Amino acid sequence: MQDVTIRRALLSVSDKTGLFELGAALARHGVELVSTGGTAKALREAGLEVQDISDLTGFPEMMDGRVKTLHPKVHGGLLAVRDNAEHVAAMEAHEIGAIDLVVVNLYPFAATVAKGADREEVIENIDIGGPSMIRSAAKNHASVTILTDPADYARLIEEMDEKGGATSYDFRRLCAAKAYAATAEYDAMIASWFATVDQGEPFAPRMAVPLRLGQSLRYGENPHQQAALYLPAFSPQGGLADHRQVQGKELSYNNLADADAAMELVSEFRDGPPTVVIIKHANPCGVATGETLIDAYRAAFQCDTVSAFGGIIAVNRPLDGPTAEAITEIFTEVVCAPDADDAARAVFAKKKNLRLILTGPLPDPARAGMTMKSIAGGMLVQTRDNGRISRDDLKVVTKRAPTDQELTDCLFAWTVAKHVRSNAIVYAKDGVTAGIGAGQMNRRDSSRIAAIRAREAAEAAGWSEPRTVGSAVASDAFFPFPDGLLAAAEAGARAVIQPGGSLGDDAVIAAADEAGLAMVFTGMRHFRH
């Protein structure tokens, strides 16, 4: 394929960024400029000569600008195959001139939705002529250059300067690929809005998910896998995807996955006291609240000092110097915080490989949303687990009702258990996890492993007894048999919180009564796979 000299360009943009520089460069190469409404006005104000689209088509722009480029003299000029004799004859017969360059960016549909516009304004910001021109130009990229992103203007100017006003086939092909991706994303945003917002249908017959490449990653979960981070085309709702990395090595796939787990859990406490979460392989190994952030960190760390090494830490307050000093006493991969003061940044600066991520305000844990998981030949989609319970939702099922403090411990343990891989068991006391058992094939083993972690923590700290003594224990799903509950009682737990709903509930309740435990049912399960 040969280079193609640009002689006529059609420009129609909502985003005027870089427009004047581009127009001047095209004029310098002798390119005839054709434009629509606001774009033509802006180019003229910059002192450039422009032909109105209505003069090209012989029809005025009409219907509030809805109809201006949908015309054979536009699309014929874009789609005609230049070395096809029949196409050339048709162009001559109908006085259609070739258009060699199209510069279009579309009506700001996403921005209109994001600002909370009413339905009429949203519909009015669905571009029709723009996507049509983009698709026509991209289809005929053998002869036509299509630009949809102001970030590519400089590359076009450089290309034309190097080639005497022409573009190469490789450049046009690249632009065509970006153009179709742009229209696909645009249509996906519109389809998503119609399905979820306008129709209130979360699971539409066809699902389009508009995403943009946010960051290429060094590799995936393992070095032989490739990976990237994609971001929603609609305005993100906060959270890890909005992060700003202040320092440290490039984030890996596993770093981001673990940091997301940490952020999701610490966000549960965004309106609570100072809270610290330590994550290892997507599971919390220590969670604590405290009077200060450093108190919370030390308590969370003491829960499992072995697993905390090389972990991911998230906090619900801006980081301060003393907490940063404590964190850097051991090797830590990533620290996530809403912000960090100068003292904390100075401490972390001494650890050049430690990644410090600032997220701004923590996301709302009760927000709506969807999660997706690929399976062989398909995709599982579900609403995110934003289920929450309060004291009023709890049902006491044992002879002994829990004390006020036991209820507080139950709810804290329950909140943490929601973010532990199933089967999940969490012991907690006084706003601190005492032991966490994650990802076991049966609930009894998770109970035992959590108790073992608590005993090891007590030995390491020199405590007279593990924190499980007098604790509350949470189970993410029901106890099908008494064995898991009895393992918790053996560890010293005094109160139990679980969903209930098992065929074996009566036996489990009887075992709890015999052991003198207080137990409440939530009626809600929090499996996490």
Coordinates of C-alpha atoms in Angstrom, one line a residue:
M1 CA 0.0 0.0 0.0
Q2 CA 1.2 3.5 -0.9
D3 CA 1.4 6.7 1.0
V4 CA -1.7 8.9 0.4
T5 CA -1.4 12.7 0.2
I6 CA -4.0 14.5 2.2
R7 CA -5.7 17.2 0.1
R8 CA -9.1 17.6 1.8
A9 CA -9.9 17.1 5.5
L10 CA -13.2 17.1 7.3
L11 CA -13.1 18.2 10.9
S12 CA -16.0 17.9 13.4
V13 CA -14.9 17.8 17.1
S14 CA -16.6 18.4 20.4
D15 CA -13.3 18.5 22.2
K16 CA -11.3 21.4 20.8
T17 CA -8.0 20.4 22.4
G18 CA -5.2 20.8 19.9
L19 CA -7.6 21.9 17.2
F20 CA -5.8 25.1 16.3
E21 CA -2.4 23.5 16.1
L22 CA -3.8 20.7 13.9
G23 CA -5.7 23.2 11.6
A24 CA -2.6 25.3 11.2
A25 CA -0.4 22.3 10.3
L26 CA -3.0 21.1 7.7
A27 CA -3.2 24.6 6.2
R28 CA 0.6 24.7 6.0
H29 CA 0.5 21.5 3.8
G30 CA -2.2 23.1 1.6
V31 CA -5.0 20.9 2.9
E32 CA -8.6 22.1 2.1
L33 CA -10.5 22.3 5.4
V34 CA -14.2 21.3 5.6
S35 CA -16.0 21.6 8.9
T36 CA -19.2 21.7 10.9
G37 CA -20.8 24.3 13.1
G38 CA -18.8 25.0 16.2
T39 CA -15.6 23.5 14.8
A40 CA -15.7 25.7 11.7
K41 CA -16.3 28.7 13.9
A42 CA -13.3 27.9 16.1
L43 CA -11.0 27.4 13.1
R44 CA -12.1 30.7 11.5
E45 CA -11.4 32.5 14.8
A46 CA -7.9 31.1 14.6
G47 CA -7.6 32.8 11.2
L48 CA -7.9 29.6 9.0
E49 CA -10.0 29.3 5.8
V50 CA -12.8 26.8 6.2
Q51 CA -15.6 25.5 4.0
D52 CA -18.8 24.8 5.8
I53 CA -20.2 21.3 5.5
S54 CA -23.5 22.8 4.1
D55 CA -21.5 24.3 1.2
L56 CA -20.0 20.9 0.5
T57 CA -23.3 19.0 0.6
G58 CA -25.6 21.7 -0.8
F59 CA -27.9 21.1 2.2
P60 CA -28.1 23.3 5.4
E61 CA -27.4 21.8 8.8
M62 CA -30.9 21.1 10.1
M63 CA -32.9 19.8 13.0
D64 CA -30.7 21.3 15.7
G65 CA -27.6 19.9 14.0
R66 CA -28.9 16.3 14.0
V67 CA -28.5 16.2 10.2
K68 CA -25.4 17.7 8.7
T69 CA -22.9 15.0 7.6
L70 CA -25.3 12.2 6.7
H71 CA -25.0 12.9 3.0
P72 CA -23.6 11.0 -0.1
K73 CA -21.1 13.9 -0.7
V74 CA -19.6 13.1 2.6
H75 CA -19.8 9.3 2.8
G76 CA -19.2 8.9 -1.0
G77 CA -16.1 11.0 -0.5
L78 CA -15.0 8.7 2.3
L79 CA -16.0 5.3 1.0
A80 CA -15.1 5.5 -2.7
V81 CA -12.3 3.1 -3.6
R82 CA -9.9 5.4 -5.4
D83 CA -8.6 2.9 -8.0
N84 CA -12.0 1.4 -8.7
A85 CA -13.2 2.7 -12.1
E86 CA -16.9 2.4 -11.3
H87 CA -16.4 4.3 -8.0
V88 CA -14.5 7.0 -9.7
A89 CA -17.2 7.3 -12.4
A90 CA -19.9 7.6 -9.8
M91 CA -17.9 10.3 -8.0
E92 CA -17.6 12.3 -11.2
A93 CA -21.2 11.8 -12.2
H94 CA -22.5 13.1 -8.8
E95 CA -19.7 15.7 -8.2
I96 CA -18.4 14.0 -5.2
G97 CA -14.9 15.0 -4.1
A98 CA -12.6 12.7 -2.2
I99 CA -12.1 13.3 1.5
D100 CA -8.6 12.1 2.6
L101 CA -8.7 12.9 6.4
V102 CA -11.5 12.8 9.0
V103 CA -10.9 14.3 12.4
V104 CA -13.8 13.5 14.7
N105 CA -14.4 13.1 18.4
L106 CA -17.8 12.3 19.6
Y107 CA -20.5 14.1 21.7
P108 CA -19.5 13.8 25.4
F109 CA -22.0 11.1 26.3
A110 CA -20.1 9.7 29.3
A111 CA -19.5 13.2 30.7
T112 CA -23.2 14.0 30.3
V113 CA -24.2 10.9 32.2
A114 CA -21.6 11.6 34.9
K115 CA -22.9 15.0 35.6
G116 CA -26.3 13.7 36.3
A117 CA -28.1 15.1 33.3
D118 CA -31.8 14.3 32.7
R119 CA -32.9 11.7 30.2
E120 CA -33.6 14.2 27.4
E121 CA -30.1 15.7 27.6
V122 CA -28.5 12.3 27.7
I123 CA -30.3 11.2 24.6
E124 CA -29.3 14.4 22.8
N125 CA -25.7 13.6 23.5
I126 CA -25.8 10.4 21.5
D127 CA -23.7 11.2 18.4
I128 CA -25.0 9.8 15.1
G129 CA -23.1 11.5 12.3
G130 CA -19.7 11.2 14.1
P131 CA -19.7 7.4 14.4
S132 CA -21.0 7.1 10.9
M133 CA -18.1 9.2 9.5
I134 CA -15.6 7.3 11.7
R135 CA -16.7 3.9 10.4
S136 CA -16.8 5.0 6.8
A137 CA -13.3 6.5 7.0
A138 CA -11.9 3.5 8.9
K139 CA -13.3 1.0 6.5
N140 CA -11.6 2.8 3.6
H141 CA -8.3 3.2 5.5
A142 CA -6.5 2.2 2.4
S143 CA -7.1 5.8 1.2
V144 CA -8.4 7.7 4.2
T145 CA -6.8 8.7 7.5
I146 CA -9.2 8.8 10.5
L147 CA -8.3 10.5 13.8
T148 CA -10.6 10.1 16.9
D149 CA -8.2 11.1 19.7
P150 CA -6.5 14.6 20.1
A151 CA -3.5 12.7 21.5
D152 CA -2.8 11.5 18.0
Y153 CA -2.7 14.9 16.4
A154 CA 1.0 15.4 17.0
R155 CA 1.7 12.0 15.4
L156 CA -0.3 12.9 12.3
I157 CA 1.6 16.2 12.0
E158 CA 4.9 14.4 12.3
E159 CA 3.8 11.9 9.7
M160 CA 2.8 14.6 7.2
D161 CA 6.0 16.6 7.8
E162 CA 8.1 13.5 7.1
K163 CA 6.2 12.5 4.0
G164 CA 5.5 15.8 2.4
G165 CA 1.8 16.0 3.4
A166 CA 1.1 12.3 3.1
T167 CA 0.4 9.4 5.5
S168 CA 1.7 5.8 5.4
Y169 CA -0.5 2.8 5.2
D170 CA 0.8 1.5 8.5
F171 CA -0.3 4.8 10.2
R172 CA -3.7 4.7 8.6
R173 CA -4.2 1.1 9.6
L174 CA -3.3 1.9 13.2
C175 CA -5.7 4.8 13.2
A176 CA -8.5 2.6 11.8
A177 CA -8.0 0.1 14.6
K178 CA -8.2 2.9 17.2
A179 CA -11.3 4.3 15.4
Y180 CA -13.3 1.1 15.5
A181 CA -12.3 0.7 19.2
A182 CA -13.6 4.2 19.8
T183 CA -17.0 3.6 18.2
A184 CA -17.3 0.2 19.9
E185 CA -16.6 1.8 23.3
Y186 CA -19.1 4.6 22.5
D187 CA -21.8 2.3 21.6
A188 CA -21.1 0.1 24.6
M189 CA -21.5 3.1 26.9
I190 CA -24.8 3.9 25.3
A191 CA -26.0 0.3 25.4
S192 CA -24.9 0.0 29.1
W193 CA -26.8 3.2 30.0
F194 CA -30.0 2.1 28.3
A195 CA -29.9 -1.3 29.9
T196 CA -28.9 -0.4 33.5
V197 CA -30.0 3.2 34.0
D198 CA -32.9 3.7 31.6
Q199 CA -34.4 0.2 31.7
G200 CA -33.1 -0.9 35.1
E201 CA -32.0 -4.2 33.7
P202 CA -28.6 -5.4 35.2
F203 CA -28.5 -8.5 33.1
A204 CA -29.4 -7.4 29.6
P205 CA -29.7 -10.0 26.7
R206 CA -26.5 -8.5 25.3
M207 CA -23.9 -7.0 27.6
A208 CA -21.3 -4.6 26.4
V209 CA -18.6 -3.6 28.9
P210 CA -16.7 -0.4 27.8
L211 CA -13.1 -0.5 29.1
R212 CA -10.0 1.4 28.4
L213 CA -6.4 0.3 28.8
G214 CA -5.1 1.9 32.0
Q215 CA -1.8 0.3 32.4
S216 CA 0.2 -2.6 30.9
L217 CA 1.6 -4.8 33.6
R218 CA 5.0 -6.6 33.6
Y219 CA 3.2 -10.0 33.7
G220 CA 0.2 -11.7 35.1
E221 CA -0.4 -13.9 38.1
N222 CA 2.8 -15.8 37.0
P223 CA 5.7 -14.6 34.9
H224 CA 4.6 -16.6 31.8
Q225 CA 1.2 -14.8 31.7
Q226 CA 0.5 -11.4 30.1
A227 CA -1.6 -8.9 31.9
A228 CA -3.0 -5.3 31.9
L229 CA -5.2 -3.1 34.0
Y230 CA -8.4 -1.8 32.2
L231 CA -10.5 1.1 33.5
P232 CA -14.2 1.8 33.0
A233 CA -15.0 4.2 30.2
F234 CA -17.6 5.8 32.4
S235 CA -16.3 7.9 35.3
P236 CA -14.9 5.5 37.9
Q237 CA -16.6 5.4 41.4
G238 CA -13.3 5.7 43.3
G239 CA -11.2 3.0 44.7
L240 CA -8.0 1.4 43.6
A241 CA -8.5 2.1 39.9
D242 CA -8.3 5.8 40.7
H243 CA -5.0 5.4 42.6
R244 CA -1.9 7.6 42.4
Q245 CA 1.3 5.8 42.9
V246 CA 3.7 8.1 44.8
Q247 CA 6.8 5.9 44.8
G248 CA 8.1 2.3 44.5
K249 CA 8.4 -0.3 41.8
E250 CA 5.8 -0.8 39.1
L251 CA 2.7 -2.5 40.4
S252 CA 2.3 -6.1 39.4
Y253 CA -0.9 -8.0 38.7
N254 CA -0.7 -9.7 42.1
N255 CA 0.0 -6.3 43.8
L256 CA -3.1 -4.8 42.3
A257 CA -5.3 -7.9 43.2
D258 CA -4.1 -7.9 46.8
A259 CA -4.3 -4.1 47.1
D260 CA -7.9 -4.2 45.8
A261 CA -8.7 -6.8 48.5
A262 CA -7.2 -4.6 51.1
M263 CA -9.0 -1.5 49.9
E264 CA -12.4 -3.3 49.7
L265 CA -12.0 -4.4 53.3
V266 CA -10.7 -1.2 54.8
S267 CA -13.5 0.7 53.1
E268 CA -16.0 -1.2 55.3
F269 CA -14.5 1.0 58.1
R270 CA -14.2 4.3 56.3
D271 CA -16.5 6.0 58.8
G272 CA -15.1 4.1 61.8
P273 CA -12.1 4.6 64.1
P274 CA -8.5 4.3 62.8
T275 CA -8.3 0.9 61.1
V276 CA -5.5 -1.1 59.5
V277 CA -5.8 -4.1 57.2
I278 CA -3.0 -6.4 56.3
I279 CA -3.5 -8.7 53.3
K280 CA -1.5 -11.7 52.0
H281 CA -2.6 -13.5 48.9
A282 CA -6.0 -11.8 48.8
N283 CA -6.8 -12.8 52.4
P284 CA -6.6 -10.6 55.5
C285 CA -4.0 -11.9 58.0
G286 CA -4.6 -9.1 60.5
V287 CA -7.3 -6.4 60.9
A288 CA -7.5 -4.0 63.8
T289 CA -9.1 -0.7 65.0
G290 CA -7.4 1.5 67.5
E291 CA -7.3 4.9 69.2
T292 CA -4.6 5.9 66.7
L293 CA -3.4 4.5 63.4
I294 CA -0.2 3.2 64.8
D295 CA -2.1 1.4 67.6
A296 CA -4.3 -0.2 65.0
Y297 CA -1.3 -1.2 62.9
R298 CA 0.6 -2.8 65.8
A299 CA -2.5 -4.8 66.8
A300 CA -3.2 -6.0 63.3
F301 CA 0.5 -7.0 62.8
Q302 CA 0.5 -9.0 66.1
C303 CA -2.4 -11.1 64.8
D304 CA 0.0 -12.9 62.4
T305 CA 3.5 -11.6 62.3
V306 CA 4.7 -14.4 59.9
S307 CA 2.1 -13.8 57.2
A308 CA 2.4 -10.0 57.4
F309 CA 5.9 -10.2 55.9
G310 CA 5.7 -9.1 52.3
G311 CA 2.1 -8.2 52.7
I312 CA -0.2 -5.4 51.5
I313 CA -1.4 -2.8 54.0
A314 CA -4.4 -0.5 53.7
V315 CA -5.5 2.2 56.2
N316 CA -8.7 4.3 56.5
R317 CA -6.9 7.5 57.5
P318 CA -4.1 9.6 56.0
L319 CA -0.8 8.0 57.0
D320 CA 1.3 9.7 59.6
G321 CA 5.1 9.5 60.2
P322 CA 5.0 7.2 63.3
T323 CA 2.7 4.7 61.5
A324 CA 5.0 4.8 58.5
E325 CA 8.0 4.1 60.7
A326 CA 6.3 1.1 62.2
I327 CA 5.3 -0.3 58.8
T328 CA 8.8 -0.1 57.5
E329 CA 10.2 -2.2 60.3
I330 CA 9.5 -5.3 58.1
F331 CA 9.3 -5.8 54.4
T332 CA 6.0 -4.6 52.9
E333 CA 5.0 -4.7 49.3
V334 CA 2.3 -2.1 49.0
V335 CA 0.8 0.5 51.3
C336 CA -2.6 2.0 50.4
A337 CA -4.0 5.1 52.1
P338 CA -6.4 8.0 51.3
D339 CA -3.4 10.3 51.8
A340 CA -0.1 10.6 53.5
D341 CA 1.5 13.5 55.3
D342 CA 5.0 14.8 54.6
A343 CA 6.6 12.8 57.5
A344 CA 5.1 9.5 56.2
R345 CA 6.3 10.2 52.7
A346 CA 9.8 11.0 53.9
V347 CA 9.9 7.7 55.8
F348 CA 8.7 5.6 52.8
A349 CA 11.2 7.5 50.5
K350 CA 14.0 5.6 52.3
K351 CA 12.4 2.3 51.0
K352 CA 12.6 2.9 47.3
N353 CA 11.0 -0.4 46.3
L354 CA 8.0 0.0 48.7
R355 CA 4.9 1.1 46.7
L356 CA 2.9 3.9 48.2
I357 CA -0.6 4.2 46.7
L358 CA -2.8 7.2 47.5
T359 CA -6.5 6.7 46.6
G360 CA -8.3 9.7 47.9
P361 CA -11.6 9.1 49.6
L362 CA -12.4 5.5 50.2
P363 CA -15.3 4.0 48.1
D364 CA -18.7 3.4 49.6
P365 CA -18.8 -0.3 50.6
A366 CA -22.5 -0.4 50.0
R367 CA -22.2 0.9 46.4
A368 CA -23.9 -1.0 43.6
G369 CA -21.8 -2.6 40.9
M370 CA -21.0 -5.9 39.1
T371 CA -18.3 -8.4 39.3
M372 CA -17.1 -10.7 36.4
K373 CA -15.3 -13.9 36.4
S374 CA -14.3 -15.8 33.3
I375 CA -15.0 -19.5 32.9
A376 CA -14.2 -21.8 30.0
G377 CA -16.3 -20.5 27.1
G378 CA -18.2 -17.9 29.1
M379 CA -18.3 -15.2 31.8
L380 CA -20.0 -15.3 35.2
V381 CA -21.5 -11.9 36.1
Q382 CA -23.1 -11.0 39.4
T383 CA -24.0 -8.0 41.5
R384 CA -21.2 -7.1 43.9
D385 CA -21.5 -8.4 47.5
N386 CA -22.6 -5.1 49.1
G387 CA -24.9 -6.9 51.7
R388 CA -24.7 -5.4 55.2
I389 CA -26.3 -6.2 58.5
S390 CA -26.9 -4.3 61.7
R391 CA -27.7 -5.3 65.2
D392 CA -31.4 -5.1 64.4
D393 CA -30.9 -7.8 61.8
L394 CA -29.5 -10.4 64.2
K395 CA -31.6 -13.2 65.6
V396 CA -30.5 -14.7 68.9
V397 CA -31.0 -18.5 68.7
T398 CA -29.3 -19.7 71.9
K399 CA -30.5 -19.7 75.5
R400 CA -27.8 -17.2 76.4
A401 CA -28.0 -13.8 74.6
P402 CA -24.7 -12.1 73.7
T403 CA -23.6 -9.2 75.8
D404 CA -23.2 -5.8 74.2
Q405 CA -19.5 -6.2 73.8
E406 CA -19.9 -9.7 72.3
L407 CA -22.3 -8.2 69.8
T408 CA -19.8 -5.6 68.9
D409 CA -17.1 -8.3 68.5
C410 CA -19.5 -10.4 66.4
L411 CA -20.2 -7.6 64.0
F412 CA -16.5 -6.8 63.6
A413 CA -15.6 -10.4 63.0
W414 CA -18.5 -10.7 60.5
T415 CA -17.3 -7.7 58.5
V416 CA -13.9 -9.2 58.2
A417 CA -15.2 -12.7 57.4
K418 CA -17.0 -11.2 54.4
H419 CA -13.6 -10.5 52.8
V420 CA -12.0 -13.9 53.6
R421 CA -11.9 -16.7 51.1
S422 CA -14.4 -19.5 51.9
N423 CA -14.5 -21.5 54.0
A424 CA -13.9 -18.5 56.3
I425 CA -13.6 -18.4 60.1
V426 CA -12.6 -15.2 61.9
Y427 CA -12.1 -14.8 65.7
A428 CA -12.2 -11.2 67.0
K429 CA -12.0 -9.4 70.3
D430 CA -12.1 -5.7 71.2
G431 CA -11.9 -4.5 67.6
V432 CA -8.9 -6.8 66.7
T433 CA -8.8 -10.1 64.8
A434 CA -7.6 -12.9 67.0
G435 CA -7.2 -15.6 64.3
I436 CA -8.2 -16.0 60.7
G437 CA -8.8 -19.3 58.9
A438 CA -9.2 -19.0 55.2
G439 CA -9.9 -21.1 52.1
Q440 CA -10.3 -24.6 53.7
M441 CA -12.4 -27.3 52.2
N442 CA -14.3 -27.7 55.5
R443 CA -15.3 -25.3 58.2
R444 CA -13.8 -27.3 61.1
D445 CA -10.3 -27.0 59.6
S446 CA -10.8 -23.3 59.1
S447 CA -11.7 -23.0 62.8
R448 CA -8.7 -25.0 63.9
I449 CA -6.3 -23.1 61.7
A450 CA -7.6 -19.8 63.0
A451 CA -7.1 -21.0 66.5
I452 CA -3.5 -22.1 65.7
R453 CA -2.7 -18.7 64.4
A454 CA -4.0 -17.1 67.6
R455 CA -1.9 -19.4 69.7
E456 CA 1.2 -18.6 67.7
A457 CA 0.5 -14.9 68.0
A458 CA 0.2 -15.2 71.8
E459 CA 3.5 -17.1 72.0
A460 CA 5.3 -14.5 69.8
A461 CA 3.9 -11.6 71.8
G462 CA 4.4 -13.3 75.2
W463 CA 0.7 -13.1 76.1
S464 CA -0.6 -15.4 78.8
E465 CA -3.4 -16.7 76.6
P466 CA -4.5 -16.3 72.9
R467 CA -6.9 -13.6 72.0
T468 CA -9.5 -16.2 71.0
V469 CA -10.3 -16.6 74.7
G470 CA -13.4 -14.6 75.3
S471 CA -13.7 -13.8 71.6
A472 CA -16.5 -13.8 69.1
V473 CA -16.2 -16.0 66.0
A474 CA -17.8 -15.4 62.6
S475 CA -18.4 -18.0 59.9
D476 CA -19.1 -16.8 56.4
A477 CA -21.7 -19.6 55.9
F478 CA -23.7 -21.9 58.2
F479 CA -22.1 -24.6 60.3
P480 CA -23.5 -27.8 58.8
F481 CA -22.4 -29.8 61.8
P482 CA -21.4 -28.9 65.4
D483 CA -17.7 -29.8 64.9
G484 CA -16.7 -26.4 63.5
L485 CA -18.5 -24.6 66.3
L486 CA -17.1 -26.9 69.0
A487 CA -13.6 -26.2 67.6
A488 CA -14.3 -22.5 68.2
A489 CA -15.5 -23.2 71.7
E490 CA -12.3 -25.2 72.4
A491 CA -10.3 -22.1 71.3
G492 CA -12.2 -20.0 73.9
A493 CA -14.8 -18.2 71.8
R494 CA -17.8 -17.1 73.8
A495 CA -20.1 -15.8 71.0
V496 CA -20.9 -17.0 67.5
I497 CA -22.2 -15.2 64.4
Q498 CA -23.3 -17.1 61.4
P499 CA -25.9 -17.1 58.6
G500 CA -27.9 -20.1 59.8
G501 CA -30.2 -22.0 57.5
S502 CA -28.6 -25.4 57.7
L503 CA -30.6 -28.6 58.0
G504 CA -28.3 -29.2 61.0
D505 CA -29.2 -25.9 62.8
D506 CA -30.9 -27.6 65.7
A507 CA -27.9 -29.8 66.4
V508 CA -25.6 -26.8 66.2
I509 CA -27.8 -24.7 68.4
A510 CA -27.9 -27.5 71.0
A511 CA -24.2 -27.8 70.9
A512 CA -23.8 -24.0 71.4
D513 CA -26.2 -24.1 74.4
E514 CA -24.3 -27.0 76.0
A515 CA -21.0 -25.1 75.6
G516 CA -22.5 -22.0 77.1
L517 CA -22.1 -20.0 73.9
A518 CA -24.3 -17.1 72.7
M519 CA -25.1 -17.4 69.0
V520 CA -26.8 -15.1 66.5
F521 CA -28.0 -15.8 63.0
T522 CA -27.6 -13.1 60.3
G523 CA -29.8 -14.7 57.5
M524 CA -27.1 -13.6 55.0
R525 CA -24.2 -15.6 53.6
H526 CA -20.9 -14.2 52.4
F527 CA -19.2 -16.9 50.3
R528 CA -16.1 -15.7 48.5
H529 CA -14.3 -17.9 46.0

